[in-house]
Amino acid sequence: MHLSPRARTLLRDATRMLRTQRDVEKKRSKVVDEIVAWCEAHDIELGPRLTHGRLRLDRDLLTRIEETLTALGEPSMEADLSGLTSAEQARLGNREQKSVRESPREQRVLASLSTGVSRPGLVSRPRDVLDLDWRDISLDAFDTLIQVENLDGFYAFDPVIPALAGWHRPLVLYRGDRHYGGAFARVAEAWARTGRAHLYFGDFDAAGLHNALSSAATHLLLPSLAFLASQASGEQLPAEQYPLQASLRDHADRLPAEHPLAGHFRLLLGEQRGLLQQWFGPVEALEPVPLV
């Protein structure tokens, strides 16, 4: 039997409170009952500290709990395991708490970069897809960030196209999914502080534009408006995305009438038509459209 993260938090808070008071009373609850059961399982006598409605925590009891944790090889009560990797938790004791640990992919992003050196045994390709800790990426080495929404589009994308001729050192990253997702938001936040261009390459629908705006993208990478007008359809604008349209309308209302994105909003919000990234046609025909 192990103490849950909630039980450890309660005991850690009580330890801090006992620095300035003699004892701490806690009403009986699921987490308090868990502590009671743990103490009984490890022969820690609670005596009059425990009543039908309350558990009284004092320095002597917490000292005995701490000594028992140490004897079991478990982390100290003072150790907050939340947000630590499994390896960092292991250095504090033999208890791994997966529910509060940092996910192995918490800081990881998928990056598409120009091939550096050839690797024996692997076919040489123009670009390498690398799983990286985003903190190891020097943002100063790149002049634009390209966020790709869909994984198949990410693997196939090569930024050597006319639309990106003004940028020579692009950082191409997959936006993420349930496996990769948390770290990209950190990259986008850090990138926004550089003031450099951030292009969003994804579906032309309500979710795509919402994602682009929420990640502080400066441009959309899209086919021409004429191409979108001829190819977009209502079937490619899912009904479940309709709630996202309110914020898009607010953004559209703030744009001047002559803004390059005005026609796109009329197509998307007025005619209720969209187009998925896979139907954009050749990437050589894409063009950057300012978002702001």
Coordinates of C-alpha atoms in Angstrom, one line a residue:
M1 CA 0.0 0.0 0.0
H2 CA 1.4 3.4 -1.0
L3 CA 0.3 7.0 -0.2
S4 CA -1.4 8.6 -3.1
P5 CA -0.3 12.1 -4.4
R6 CA -3.3 13.6 -2.7
A7 CA -2.3 12.0 0.7
R8 CA 1.3 13.2 0.3
T9 CA 0.1 16.7 -0.5
L10 CA -2.1 16.7 2.7
L11 CA 0.8 15.5 4.8
R12 CA 3.2 18.0 3.2
D13 CA 0.9 20.9 3.9
A14 CA 0.3 19.7 7.5
T15 CA 4.1 19.6 8.0
R16 CA 4.4 23.2 7.0
M17 CA 1.5 24.3 9.2
L18 CA 3.1 22.5 12.2
R19 CA 6.0 24.9 12.0
T20 CA 3.8 27.5 13.6
Q21 CA 1.1 25.5 15.5
R22 CA 0.9 22.4 17.8
D23 CA -1.4 20.3 15.7
V24 CA -3.6 20.2 12.6
E25 CA -7.1 18.7 12.6
K26 CA -8.5 17.2 9.4
K27 CA -12.1 16.2 8.9
R28 CA -12.6 12.6 7.9
S29 CA -12.6 12.3 4.1
K30 CA -11.5 9.8 1.5
V31 CA -7.9 11.0 1.6
V32 CA -7.8 11.2 5.4
D33 CA -9.1 7.7 5.6
E34 CA -6.4 6.6 3.2
I35 CA -3.8 8.0 5.6
V36 CA -5.5 6.3 8.5
A37 CA -5.4 2.9 6.6
W38 CA -1.8 3.4 5.7
C39 CA -0.8 4.1 9.3
E40 CA -2.7 1.0 10.5
A41 CA -1.0 -1.1 7.8
H42 CA 2.4 0.0 9.0
D43 CA 1.6 -0.3 12.8
I44 CA 1.6 3.4 13.5
E45 CA -0.7 3.9 16.5
L46 CA -3.1 6.8 16.1
G47 CA -4.8 6.5 19.5
P48 CA -6.9 9.5 20.6
R49 CA -5.7 11.4 17.5
L50 CA -8.4 9.6 15.5
T51 CA -12.1 10.1 16.2
H52 CA -15.2 9.4 14.2
G53 CA -15.1 12.8 12.5
R54 CA -11.5 13.9 12.6
L55 CA -7.8 13.0 12.5
R56 CA -5.4 15.2 14.5
L57 CA -1.9 15.5 13.0
D58 CA 1.0 16.5 15.3
R59 CA 4.8 16.6 15.0
D60 CA 5.2 13.2 16.6
L61 CA 2.8 11.4 14.2
L62 CA 4.4 13.0 11.2
T63 CA 7.9 12.1 12.4
R64 CA 6.8 8.5 12.7
I65 CA 5.2 8.6 9.2
E66 CA 8.5 10.1 7.8
E67 CA 10.6 7.4 9.5
T68 CA 8.4 4.7 8.0
L69 CA 8.7 6.2 4.5
T70 CA 12.4 6.3 4.9
A71 CA 12.5 2.6 6.1
L72 CA 10.4 1.6 3.1
G73 CA 12.8 3.4 0.7
E74 CA 10.0 5.8 -0.4
P75 CA 10.4 9.6 -1.0
S76 CA 10.2 12.0 1.9
M77 CA 6.9 13.7 2.6
E78 CA 8.6 17.0 1.6
A79 CA 9.4 15.6 -1.8
D80 CA 6.9 16.9 -4.4
L81 CA 6.9 14.3 -7.2
S82 CA 4.5 16.3 -9.4
G83 CA 6.0 17.3 -12.7
L84 CA 9.2 15.2 -12.3
T85 CA 10.3 12.6 -14.8
S86 CA 10.4 8.9 -13.7
A87 CA 14.2 9.2 -13.4
E88 CA 13.9 12.3 -11.2
Q89 CA 11.3 10.5 -9.0
A90 CA 13.6 7.5 -8.8
R91 CA 16.4 9.6 -7.3
L92 CA 14.0 10.5 -4.5
G93 CA 13.0 7.0 -3.6
N94 CA 11.6 3.7 -5.0
R95 CA 8.1 5.0 -5.6
E96 CA 7.0 6.0 -9.1
Q97 CA 3.8 8.0 -9.3
K98 CA 2.8 8.0 -13.0
S99 CA -0.3 10.1 -12.4
V100 CA 1.7 13.2 -11.4
R101 CA 5.0 12.6 -13.2
E102 CA 6.1 14.6 -16.3
S103 CA 5.2 12.7 -19.4
P104 CA 8.2 11.3 -21.3
R105 CA 7.0 13.5 -24.3
E106 CA 6.2 16.6 -22.2
Q107 CA 9.1 18.6 -23.6
R108 CA 9.3 16.8 -27.0
V109 CA 8.5 18.0 -30.5
L110 CA 8.7 16.5 -33.9
A111 CA 10.9 18.6 -36.2
S112 CA 11.6 18.4 -39.9
L113 CA 15.1 19.6 -40.6
S114 CA 17.4 19.6 -43.6
T115 CA 19.5 16.5 -43.6
G116 CA 22.8 17.1 -41.9
V117 CA 25.1 14.1 -42.2
S118 CA 24.6 10.7 -43.9
R119 CA 23.8 7.8 -41.5
P120 CA 25.2 4.4 -42.4
G121 CA 22.4 1.9 -43.0
L122 CA 19.8 4.6 -43.7
V123 CA 18.6 5.9 -47.1
S124 CA 19.6 9.5 -47.5
R125 CA 16.7 11.9 -47.8
P126 CA 16.5 15.7 -48.2
R127 CA 15.0 16.1 -44.7
D128 CA 15.1 14.3 -41.4
V129 CA 12.3 14.0 -38.9
L130 CA 13.7 14.3 -35.4
D131 CA 12.2 13.8 -32.0
L132 CA 13.7 16.7 -30.0
D133 CA 13.5 18.3 -26.6
W134 CA 12.3 21.8 -27.6
R135 CA 14.7 23.3 -25.0
D136 CA 17.6 22.0 -27.1
I137 CA 16.5 24.1 -30.1
S138 CA 18.2 27.4 -30.6
L139 CA 15.4 29.6 -32.0
D140 CA 17.9 32.2 -33.0
A141 CA 19.2 29.9 -35.7
F142 CA 15.8 30.1 -37.6
D143 CA 14.1 32.9 -39.4
T144 CA 10.5 31.5 -39.5
L145 CA 8.4 28.9 -37.7
I146 CA 6.2 26.7 -39.7
Q147 CA 3.5 24.8 -37.8
V148 CA 2.0 21.8 -39.6
E149 CA -1.4 20.7 -38.3
N150 CA -1.7 17.2 -39.8
L151 CA 0.9 14.4 -39.4
D152 CA 0.8 13.1 -42.9
G153 CA 1.2 16.7 -44.3
F154 CA 4.1 17.2 -41.9
Y155 CA 6.0 14.1 -43.1
A156 CA 5.5 15.2 -46.7
F157 CA 6.2 18.9 -46.4
D158 CA 9.3 20.4 -47.9
P159 CA 9.7 24.2 -47.2
V160 CA 11.7 24.8 -50.4
I161 CA 8.7 26.4 -52.2
P162 CA 8.1 29.8 -53.8
A163 CA 5.8 30.9 -50.9
L164 CA 8.7 30.7 -48.5
A165 CA 11.4 32.2 -50.7
G166 CA 11.7 35.1 -48.3
W167 CA 12.8 32.8 -45.5
H168 CA 15.9 30.7 -45.7
R169 CA 16.1 29.0 -42.3
P170 CA 12.6 27.6 -41.5
L171 CA 11.9 25.6 -38.4
V172 CA 9.2 23.1 -39.4
L173 CA 7.4 21.5 -36.4
Y174 CA 4.4 19.2 -36.1
R175 CA 1.6 20.9 -34.1
G176 CA 1.0 17.8 -32.1
D177 CA -1.6 15.3 -31.0
R178 CA -2.1 13.2 -27.9
H179 CA 1.4 11.9 -28.3
Y180 CA 3.1 15.2 -29.3
G181 CA 1.3 18.4 -28.3
G182 CA 2.2 19.9 -25.0
A183 CA 5.6 21.1 -26.0
F184 CA 4.6 22.9 -29.2
A185 CA 2.7 25.5 -27.2
R186 CA 5.9 26.4 -25.3
V187 CA 7.8 26.8 -28.6
A188 CA 5.0 29.0 -30.0
E189 CA 5.1 31.2 -26.8
A190 CA 8.9 31.5 -27.0
W191 CA 8.8 32.1 -30.7
A192 CA 6.2 34.9 -30.4
R193 CA 8.7 36.9 -28.3
T194 CA 11.1 36.9 -31.2
G195 CA 8.7 38.9 -33.4
R196 CA 9.5 36.7 -36.4
A197 CA 7.0 35.1 -38.8
H198 CA 5.1 32.1 -37.7
L199 CA 3.2 30.3 -40.5
Y200 CA 0.3 27.8 -39.9
F201 CA -0.1 25.1 -42.5
G202 CA -3.3 23.2 -41.8
D203 CA -6.9 22.7 -42.7
F204 CA -8.9 25.6 -44.0
D205 CA -11.7 25.2 -41.5
A206 CA -12.9 26.8 -38.2
A207 CA -10.6 24.6 -36.1
G208 CA -7.6 25.3 -38.3
L209 CA -8.0 29.1 -38.1
H210 CA -8.8 28.9 -34.4
N211 CA -5.6 26.9 -33.8
A212 CA -3.6 29.3 -35.8
L213 CA -4.8 32.4 -33.9
S214 CA -4.5 30.7 -30.5
S215 CA -0.9 29.8 -31.2
A216 CA 0.0 33.4 -32.2
A217 CA 0.7 32.5 -35.8
T218 CA 1.2 35.5 -38.1
H219 CA 0.3 33.9 -41.4
L220 CA -1.7 31.0 -42.9
L221 CA -0.1 28.9 -45.7
L222 CA -2.9 28.4 -48.1
P223 CA -3.7 27.9 -51.8
S224 CA -5.0 31.0 -53.6
L225 CA -8.4 32.4 -52.7
A226 CA -9.6 31.5 -56.2
F227 CA -8.5 27.9 -55.7
L228 CA -10.2 27.7 -52.3
A229 CA -13.4 29.2 -53.8
S230 CA -13.5 26.6 -56.5
Q231 CA -12.7 23.6 -54.3
A232 CA -14.0 24.3 -50.8
S233 CA -17.2 22.6 -49.7
G234 CA -19.7 22.4 -46.9
E235 CA -18.7 18.8 -46.3
Q236 CA -15.2 19.8 -45.3
L237 CA -16.4 22.2 -42.6
P238 CA -17.6 19.9 -39.8
A239 CA -20.7 20.9 -37.9
E240 CA -19.0 20.1 -34.5
Q241 CA -16.6 23.1 -35.2
Y242 CA -19.4 25.6 -35.4
P243 CA -18.9 26.8 -31.8
L244 CA -15.4 28.0 -32.8
Q245 CA -16.9 30.4 -35.3
A246 CA -17.9 33.0 -32.8
S247 CA -14.3 33.9 -32.0
L248 CA -13.4 33.9 -35.7
R249 CA -16.2 36.3 -36.4
D250 CA -14.9 38.6 -33.7
H251 CA -11.5 38.5 -35.3
A252 CA -12.9 39.0 -38.8
D253 CA -14.9 42.1 -37.6
R254 CA -11.6 43.7 -36.4
L255 CA -10.0 43.4 -39.8
P256 CA -10.1 46.2 -42.3
A257 CA -12.3 45.5 -45.3
E258 CA -9.2 45.4 -47.6
H259 CA -7.3 42.9 -45.4
P260 CA -6.0 39.8 -47.5
L261 CA -7.9 37.5 -45.2
A262 CA -11.3 39.1 -45.6
G263 CA -12.2 37.0 -48.6
H264 CA -11.2 33.8 -46.8
F265 CA -13.5 34.7 -43.9
R266 CA -16.4 35.4 -46.2
L267 CA -15.9 31.9 -47.8
L268 CA -15.5 30.2 -44.4
L269 CA -18.0 32.0 -42.2
G270 CA -20.4 33.4 -44.8
E271 CA -20.7 30.5 -47.3
Q272 CA -19.8 27.9 -44.6
R273 CA -17.3 26.1 -46.8
G274 CA -13.9 24.7 -46.0
L275 CA -11.1 22.6 -47.4
L276 CA -8.9 20.1 -45.8
Q277 CA -5.1 20.3 -46.1
Q278 CA -4.9 17.1 -48.1
W279 CA -6.9 18.8 -50.9
F280 CA -4.8 21.9 -51.2
G281 CA -3.1 20.7 -54.4
P282 CA 0.6 21.2 -55.1
V283 CA 2.6 22.9 -52.3
E284 CA 4.4 25.0 -55.0
A285 CA 1.1 26.9 -55.4
L286 CA 0.7 27.8 -51.7
E287 CA 1.0 31.4 -50.5
P288 CA 1.3 33.1 -47.1
V289 CA -1.8 35.0 -46.0
P290 CA -1.4 37.5 -43.1
L291 CA -3.5 36.7 -40.1
V292 CA -3.2 40.1 -38.4

